[in-house]
JSON list of C-alpha atoms in Angstrom, two decimals:
[
{"chain": "A", "resi": 1, "resn": "PHE", "atom": "CA", "xyz": [67.62, -57.98, 198.29]},
{"chain": "A", "resi": 2, "resn": "GLU", "atom": "CA", "xyz": [70.32, -60.58, 198.79]},
{"chain": "A", "resi": 3, "resn": "SER", "atom": "CA", "xyz": [72.10, -60.68, 202.33]},
{"chain": "A", "resi": 4, "resn": "ALA", "atom": "CA", "xyz": [75.70, -60.00, 202.59]},
{"chain": "A", "resi": 5, "resn": "GLN", "atom": "CA", "xyz": [76.28, -63.69, 203.34]},
{"chain": "A", "resi": 6, "resn": "ASP", "atom": "CA", "xyz": [74.64, -64.67, 200.05]},
{"chain": "A", "resi": 7, "resn": "ASN", "atom": "CA", "xyz": [77.00, -62.15, 198.02]},
{"chain": "A", "resi": 8, "resn": "LEU", "atom": "CA", "xyz": [79.96, -63.94, 199.59]},
{"chain": "A", "resi": 9, "resn": "HIS", "atom": "CA", "xyz": [79.21, -67.08, 197.88]},
{"chain": "A", "resi": 10, "resn": "HIS", "atom": "CA", "xyz": [79.36, -65.26, 194.35]},
{"chain": "A", "resi": 11, "resn": "ILE", "atom": "CA", "xyz": [83.07, -64.27, 195.12]},
{"chain": "A", "resi": 12, "resn": "LYS", "atom": "CA", "xyz": [85.65, -66.36, 193.12]},
{"chain": "A", "resi": 13, "resn": "TRP", "atom": "CA", "xyz": [88.36, -66.93, 195.83]},
{"chain": "A", "resi": 14, "resn": "SER", "atom": "CA", "xyz": [91.77, -67.65, 194.39]},
{"chain": "A", "resi": 15, "resn": "PHE", "atom": "CA", "xyz": [95.53, -67.21, 195.33]},
{"chain": "A", "resi": 16, "resn": "SER", "atom": "CA", "xyz": [95.76, -64.07, 193.54]},
{"chain": "A", "resi": 17, "resn": "MET", "atom": "CA", "xyz": [92.94, -62.44, 195.23]},
{"chain": "A", "resi": 18, "resn": "GLY", "atom": "CA", "xyz": [94.37, -63.54, 198.61]},
{"chain": "A", "resi": 19, "resn": "LEU", "atom": "CA", "xyz": [97.70, -62.19, 197.81]},
{"chain": "A", "resi": 20, "resn": "TRP", "atom": "CA", "xyz": [96.19, -58.83, 196.87]},
{"chain": "A", "resi": 21, "resn": "LEU", "atom": "CA", "xyz": [94.01, -58.74, 199.86]},
{"chain": "A", "resi": 22, "resn": "PHE", "atom": "CA", "xyz": [97.16, -59.40, 202.02]},
{"chain": "A", "resi": 23, "resn": "ILE", "atom": "CA", "xyz": [99.09, -56.75, 200.16]},
{"chain": "A", "resi": 24, "resn": "ALA", "atom": "CA", "xyz": [96.25, -54.23, 200.73]},
{"chain": "A", "resi": 25, "resn": "LEU", "atom": "CA", "xyz": [96.14, -55.09, 204.52]},
{"chain": "A", "resi": 26, "resn": "LEU", "atom": "CA", "xyz": [99.76, -54.84, 204.67]},
{"chain": "A", "resi": 27, "resn": "ALA", "atom": "CA", "xyz": [99.96, -51.39, 203.02]},
{"chain": "A", "resi": 28, "resn": "MET", "atom": "CA", "xyz": [97.32, -50.26, 205.62]},
{"chain": "A", "resi": 29, "resn": "ALA", "atom": "CA", "xyz": [99.40, -51.67, 208.48]},
{"chain": "A", "resi": 30, "resn": "VAL", "atom": "CA", "xyz": [102.54, -49.87, 207.10]},
{"chain": "A", "resi": 31, "resn": "ARG", "atom": "CA", "xyz": [100.61, -46.63, 206.64]},
{"chain": "A", "resi": 32, "resn": "ASP", "atom": "CA", "xyz": [99.51, -46.50, 210.38]},
{"chain": "A", "resi": 33, "resn": "PHE", "atom": "CA", "xyz": [102.95, -47.72, 211.71]},
{"chain": "A", "resi": 34, "resn": "PHE", "atom": "CA", "xyz": [104.34, -44.46, 209.87]},
{"chain": "A", "resi": 35, "resn": "TYR", "atom": "CA", "xyz": [101.58, -42.45, 211.26]},
{"chain": "A", "resi": 36, "resn": "MET", "atom": "CA", "xyz": [102.51, -43.62, 214.71]},
{"chain": "A", "resi": 37, "resn": "TYR", "atom": "CA", "xyz": [106.18, -42.86, 214.12]},
{"chain": "A", "resi": 38, "resn": "ARG", "atom": "CA", "xyz": [105.34, -39.48, 212.86]},
{"chain": "A", "resi": 39, "resn": "LEU", "atom": "CA", "xyz": [103.26, -38.83, 216.07]},
{"chain": "A", "resi": 40, "resn": "ARG", "atom": "CA", "xyz": [106.27, -40.03, 218.14]},
{"chain": "A", "resi": 41, "resn": "VAL", "atom": "CA", "xyz": [108.76, -37.89, 216.33]},
{"chain": "A", "resi": 42, "resn": "LEU", "atom": "CA", "xyz": [106.36, -34.65, 216.61]},
{"chain": "A", "resi": 43, "resn": "THR", "atom": "CA", "xyz": [105.86, -35.17, 220.25]},
{"chain": "A", "resi": 44, "resn": "ASP", "atom": "CA", "xyz": [109.73, -35.69, 220.93]},
{"chain": "A", "resi": 45, "resn": "LYS", "atom": "CA", "xyz": [108.80, -39.18, 221.95]},
{"chain": "A", "resi": 46, "resn": "ALA", "atom": "CA", "xyz": [106.48, -38.25, 224.60]},
{"chain": "A", "resi": 47, "resn": "PHE", "atom": "CA", "xyz": [104.02, -41.04, 223.40]},
{"chain": "A", "resi": 48, "resn": "ASN", "atom": "CA", "xyz": [105.25, -44.60, 223.58]},
{"chain": "A", "resi": 49, "resn": "TRP", "atom": "CA", "xyz": [104.10, -46.98, 220.78]},
{"chain": "A", "resi": 50, "resn": "ARG", "atom": "CA", "xyz": [101.06, -47.99, 222.78]},
{"chain": "A", "resi": 51, "resn": "GLN", "atom": "CA", "xyz": [99.92, -44.51, 223.08]},
{"chain": "A", "resi": 52, "resn": "SER", "atom": "CA", "xyz": [100.74, -43.68, 219.51]},
{"chain": "A", "resi": 53, "resn": "PHE", "atom": "CA", "xyz": [98.72, -46.67, 218.35]},
{"chain": "A", "resi": 54, "resn": "ARG", "atom": "CA", "xyz": [95.76, -45.62, 220.54]},
{"chain": "A", "resi": 55, "resn": "VAL", "atom": "CA", "xyz": [95.82, -42.05, 219.22]},
{"chain": "A", "resi": 56, "resn": "VAL", "atom": "CA", "xyz": [96.03, -43.34, 215.54]},
{"chain": "A", "resi": 57, "resn": "MET", "atom": "CA", "xyz": [93.16, -45.91, 215.97]},
{"chain": "A", "resi": 58, "resn": "LEU", "atom": "CA", "xyz": [91.05, -43.41, 217.88]},
{"chain": "A", "resi": 59, "resn": "THR", "atom": "CA", "xyz": [91.55, -40.64, 215.40]},
{"chain": "A", "resi": 60, "resn": "LYS", "atom": "CA", "xyz": [90.84, -42.94, 212.38]},
{"chain": "A", "resi": 61, "resn": "PHE", "atom": "CA", "xyz": [87.60, -44.19, 214.09]},
{"chain": "A", "resi": 62, "resn": "ALA", "atom": "CA", "xyz": [86.53, -40.75, 215.01]},
{"chain": "A", "resi": 63, "resn": "SER", "atom": "CA", "xyz": [87.07, -39.62, 211.40]},
{"chain": "A", "resi": 64, "resn": "SER", "atom": "CA", "xyz": [84.97, -42.33, 209.95]},
{"chain": "A", "resi": 65, "resn": "LEU", "atom": "CA", "xyz": [82.07, -41.34, 212.16]},
{"chain": "A", "resi": 66, "resn": "SER", "atom": "CA", "xyz": [82.31, -37.57, 211.83]},
{"chain": "A", "resi": 67, "resn": "PRO", "atom": "CA", "xyz": [81.05, -35.60, 208.87]},
{"chain": "A", "resi": 68, "resn": "SER", "atom": "CA", "xyz": [83.76, -34.70, 206.29]},
{"chain": "A", "resi": 69, "resn": "VAL", "atom": "CA", "xyz": [83.30, -31.04, 207.12]},
{"chain": "A", "resi": 70, "resn": "VAL", "atom": "CA", "xyz": [84.16, -31.46, 210.69]},
{"chain": "A", "resi": 71, "resn": "GLY", "atom": "CA", "xyz": [86.83, -34.21, 209.98]},
{"chain": "A", "resi": 72, "resn": "GLY", "atom": "CA", "xyz": [88.99, -35.73, 212.30]},
{"chain": "A", "resi": 73, "resn": "SER", "atom": "CA", "xyz": [91.33, -32.92, 213.19]},
{"chain": "A", "resi": 74, "resn": "SER", "atom": "CA", "xyz": [89.33, -31.54, 216.10]},
{"chain": "A", "resi": 75, "resn": "ILE", "atom": "CA", "xyz": [88.80, -34.76, 217.53]},
{"chain": "A", "resi": 76, "resn": "ALA", "atom": "CA", "xyz": [92.68, -35.95, 216.90]},
{"chain": "A", "resi": 77, "resn": "MET", "atom": "CA", "xyz": [93.61, -32.58, 219.07]},
{"chain": "A", "resi": 78, "resn": "PHE", "atom": "CA", "xyz": [91.26, -33.72, 221.60]},
{"chain": "A", "resi": 79, "resn": "ILE", "atom": "CA", "xyz": [92.56, -37.22, 221.72]},
{"chain": "A", "resi": 80, "resn": "ILE", "atom": "CA", "xyz": [96.34, -36.27, 221.81]},
{"chain": "A", "resi": 81, "resn": "ASN", "atom": "CA", "xyz": [95.42, -33.65, 224.61]},
{"chain": "A", "resi": 82, "resn": "ARG", "atom": "CA", "xyz": [93.82, -36.35, 226.62]},
{"chain": "A", "resi": 83, "resn": "GLU", "atom": "CA", "xyz": [97.33, -38.40, 226.23]},
{"chain": "A", "resi": 84, "resn": "GLY", "atom": "CA", "xyz": [99.06, -35.57, 228.07]},
{"chain": "A", "resi": 85, "resn": "ILE", "atom": "CA", "xyz": [100.12, -33.06, 225.48]},
{"chain": "A", "resi": 86, "resn": "ASN", "atom": "CA", "xyz": [98.83, -29.63, 225.99]},
{"chain": "A", "resi": 87, "resn": "MET", "atom": "CA", "xyz": [96.35, -28.13, 223.67]},
{"chain": "A", "resi": 88, "resn": "GLY", "atom": "CA", "xyz": [98.48, -25.74, 221.87]},
{"chain": "A", "resi": 89, "resn": "LYS", "atom": "CA", "xyz": [101.09, -28.37, 221.07]},
{"chain": "A", "resi": 90, "resn": "SER", "atom": "CA", "xyz": [98.49, -30.95, 220.20]},
{"chain": "A", "resi": 91, "resn": "THR", "atom": "CA", "xyz": [97.01, -28.27, 217.78]},
{"chain": "A", "resi": 92, "resn": "SER", "atom": "CA", "xyz": [100.40, -27.67, 216.11]},
{"chain": "A", "resi": 93, "resn": "ILE", "atom": "CA", "xyz": [101.00, -31.36, 215.89]},
{"chain": "A", "resi": 94, "resn": "VAL", "atom": "CA", "xyz": [97.73, -32.00, 213.95]},
{"chain": "A", "resi": 95, "resn": "MET", "atom": "CA", "xyz": [98.30, -29.05, 211.75]},
{"chain": "A", "resi": 96, "resn": "ILE", "atom": "CA", "xyz": [101.80, -30.27, 210.82]},
{"chain": "A", "resi": 97, "resn": "THR", "atom": "CA", "xyz": [100.64, -33.60, 210.18]},
{"chain": "A", "resi": 98, "resn": "ALA", "atom": "CA", "xyz": [97.98, -32.10, 207.77]},
{"chain": "A", "resi": 99, "resn": "ILE", "atom": "CA", "xyz": [100.62, -30.01, 205.89]},
{"chain": "A", "resi": 100, "resn": "MET", "atom": "CA", "xyz": [102.78, -33.12, 205.63]},
{"chain": "A", "resi": 101, "resn": "ASP", "atom": "CA", "xyz": [99.81, -35.05, 204.19]},
{"chain": "A", "resi": 102, "resn": "GLU", "atom": "CA", "xyz": [99.16, -32.36, 201.77]},
{"chain": "A", "resi": 103, "resn": "LEU", "atom": "CA", "xyz": [102.84, -32.12, 200.83]},
{"chain": "A", "resi": 104, "resn": "PHE", "atom": "CA", "xyz": [102.79, -35.83, 199.99]},
{"chain": "A", "resi": 105, "resn": "TYR", "atom": "CA", "xyz": [99.83, -35.43, 197.76]},
{"chain": "A", "resi": 106, "resn": "ILE", "atom": "CA", "xyz": [101.36, -32.47, 195.96]},
{"chain": "A", "resi": 107, "resn": "THR", "atom": "CA", "xyz": [104.63, -34.24, 195.21]},
{"chain": "A", "resi": 108, "resn": "MET", "atom": "CA", "xyz": [103.22, -37.79, 194.57]},
{"chain": "A", "resi": 109, "resn": "VAL", "atom": "CA", "xyz": [100.30, -37.02, 192.16]},
{"chain": "A", "resi": 110, "resn": "PRO", "atom": "CA", "xyz": [102.61, -35.59, 189.45]},
{"chain": "A", "resi": 111, "resn": "LEU", "atom": "CA", "xyz": [105.18, -38.32, 189.99]},
{"chain": "A", "resi": 112, "resn": "ALA", "atom": "CA", "xyz": [102.42, -40.90, 189.75]},
{"chain": "A", "resi": 113, "resn": "PHE", "atom": "CA", "xyz": [101.26, -39.20, 186.57]},
{"chain": "A", "resi": 114, "resn": "LEU", "atom": "CA", "xyz": [104.71, -39.30, 185.18]},
{"chain": "A", "resi": 115, "resn": "VAL", "atom": "CA", "xyz": [105.19, -42.97, 185.92]},
{"chain": "A", "resi": 116, "resn": "VAL", "atom": "CA", "xyz": [101.84, -44.13, 184.82]},
{"chain": "A", "resi": 117, "resn": "PHE", "atom": "CA", "xyz": [101.40, -42.08, 181.80]},
{"chain": "A", "resi": 118, "resn": "ILE", "atom": "CA", "xyz": [104.79, -40.95, 180.55]},
{"chain": "A", "resi": 119, "resn": "SER", "atom": "CA", "xyz": [106.89, -44.02, 180.84]},
{"chain": "A", "resi": 120, "resn": "PRO", "atom": "CA", "xyz": [104.59, -46.12, 178.49]},
{"chain": "A", "resi": 121, "resn": "ILE", "atom": "CA", "xyz": [105.29, -43.43, 175.90]},
{"chain": "A", "resi": 122, "resn": "LEU", "atom": "CA", "xyz": [109.14, -43.86, 176.54]},
{"chain": "A", "resi": 123, "resn": "TYR", "atom": "CA", "xyz": [109.01, -47.79, 176.49]},
{"chain": "A", "resi": 124, "resn": "SER", "atom": "CA", "xyz": [105.85, -49.01, 174.48]},
{"chain": "A", "resi": 125, "resn": "GLY", "atom": "CA", "xyz": [105.38, -46.38, 171.79]},
{"chain": "A", "resi": 126, "resn": "ILE", "atom": "CA", "xyz": [102.67, -43.91, 170.93]},
{"chain": "A", "resi": 127, "resn": "HIS", "atom": "CA", "xyz": [100.42, -46.52, 169.32]},
{"chain": "A", "resi": 128, "resn": "LYS", "atom": "CA", "xyz": [99.93, -48.61, 172.54]},
{"chain": "A", "resi": 129, "resn": "ILE", "atom": "CA", "xyz": [99.03, -45.33, 174.46]},
{"chain": "A", "resi": 130, "resn": "TRP", "atom": "CA", "xyz": [96.46, -44.59, 171.67]},
{"chain": "A", "resi": 131, "resn": "LEU", "atom": "CA", "xyz": [94.99, -48.05, 172.34]},
{"chain": "A", "resi": 132, "resn": "LEU", "atom": "CA", "xyz": [94.83, -47.48, 175.97]},
{"chain": "A", "resi": 133, "resn": "CYS", "atom": "CA", "xyz": [93.17, -44.17, 175.44]},
{"chain": "A", "resi": 134, "resn": "ASN", "atom": "CA", "xyz": [90.52, -45.69, 173.51]},
{"chain": "A", "resi": 135, "resn": "GLU", "atom": "CA", "xyz": [89.84, -48.68, 175.66]},
{"chain": "A", "resi": 136, "resn": "ASN", "atom": "CA", "xyz": [89.84, -47.17, 178.95]},
{"chain": "A", "resi": 137, "resn": "THR", "atom": "CA", "xyz": [88.96, -43.67, 180.60]},
{"chain": "A", "resi": 138, "resn": "HIS", "atom": "CA", "xyz": [92.13, -43.62, 182.64]},
{"chain": "A", "resi": 139, "resn": "TRP", "atom": "CA", "xyz": [93.20, -40.31, 180.68]},
{"chain": "A", "resi": 140, "resn": "ALA", "atom": "CA", "xyz": [90.10, -38.37, 181.46]},
{"chain": "A", "resi": 141, "resn": "SER", "atom": "CA", "xyz": [90.56, -39.31, 185.12]},
{"chain": "A", "resi": 142, "resn": "ALA", "atom": "CA", "xyz": [94.20, -38.52, 185.30]},
{"chain": "A", "resi": 143, "resn": "ALA", "atom": "CA", "xyz": [93.59, -35.25, 183.51]},
{"chain": "A", "resi": 144, "resn": "ASN", "atom": "CA", "xyz": [90.69, -34.22, 186.03]},
{"chain": "A", "resi": 145, "resn": "LEU", "atom": "CA", "xyz": [93.09, -35.16, 188.91]},
{"chain": "A", "resi": 146, "resn": "TRP", "atom": "CA", "xyz": [96.10, -33.28, 187.41]},
{"chain": "A", "resi": 147, "resn": "CYS", "atom": "CA", "xyz": [94.01, -30.13, 186.57]},
{"chain": "A", "resi": 148, "resn": "GLY", "atom": "CA", "xyz": [92.42, -30.17, 190.09]},
{"chain": "A", "resi": 149, "resn": "THR", "atom": "CA", "xyz": [95.90, -30.27, 191.74]},
{"chain": "A", "resi": 150, "resn": "PHE", "atom": "CA", "xyz": [96.75, -27.36, 189.86]},
{"chain": "A", "resi": 151, "resn": "VAL", "atom": "CA", "xyz": [93.56, -25.43, 190.50]},
{"chain": "A", "resi": 152, "resn": "ARG", "atom": "CA", "xyz": [93.78, -26.26, 194.10]},
{"chain": "A", "resi": 153, "resn": "TYR", "atom": "CA", "xyz": [97.33, -25.52, 194.74]},
{"chain": "A", "resi": 154, "resn": "GLY", "atom": "CA", "xyz": [97.57, -22.94, 192.14]}
]
């Protein structure tokens, strides 16, 4: 078995790779910033930015350690409670954030499907879509995601 350090030597570093790595890190920072902002709004600004950052980072860390069945929701309620919000309000904050996440998923999956798979039909023609279907398996993945959305949310 090769060590992780040996595997790093096989990576071909380029400007493009660095750019996309930076964009990925920036996207994660923007996501966490808006999660902190959402916590501040839901707590009626009872949390300052530092407390919001601490709650977000501890919740994400605890979610990565706990099994997916348990998830981070129970730990998030505990962390928010430890920051001075009573347990009832912390429970409602966690549930509202979960509902907001699900609403985002419900609206963005069909929109992403339309943008990715319908816009090439409008601009590139059916022939290029047929070639795309034969070369890649994106259609099967998208159909699975699309059907799963309707089965889950009815």
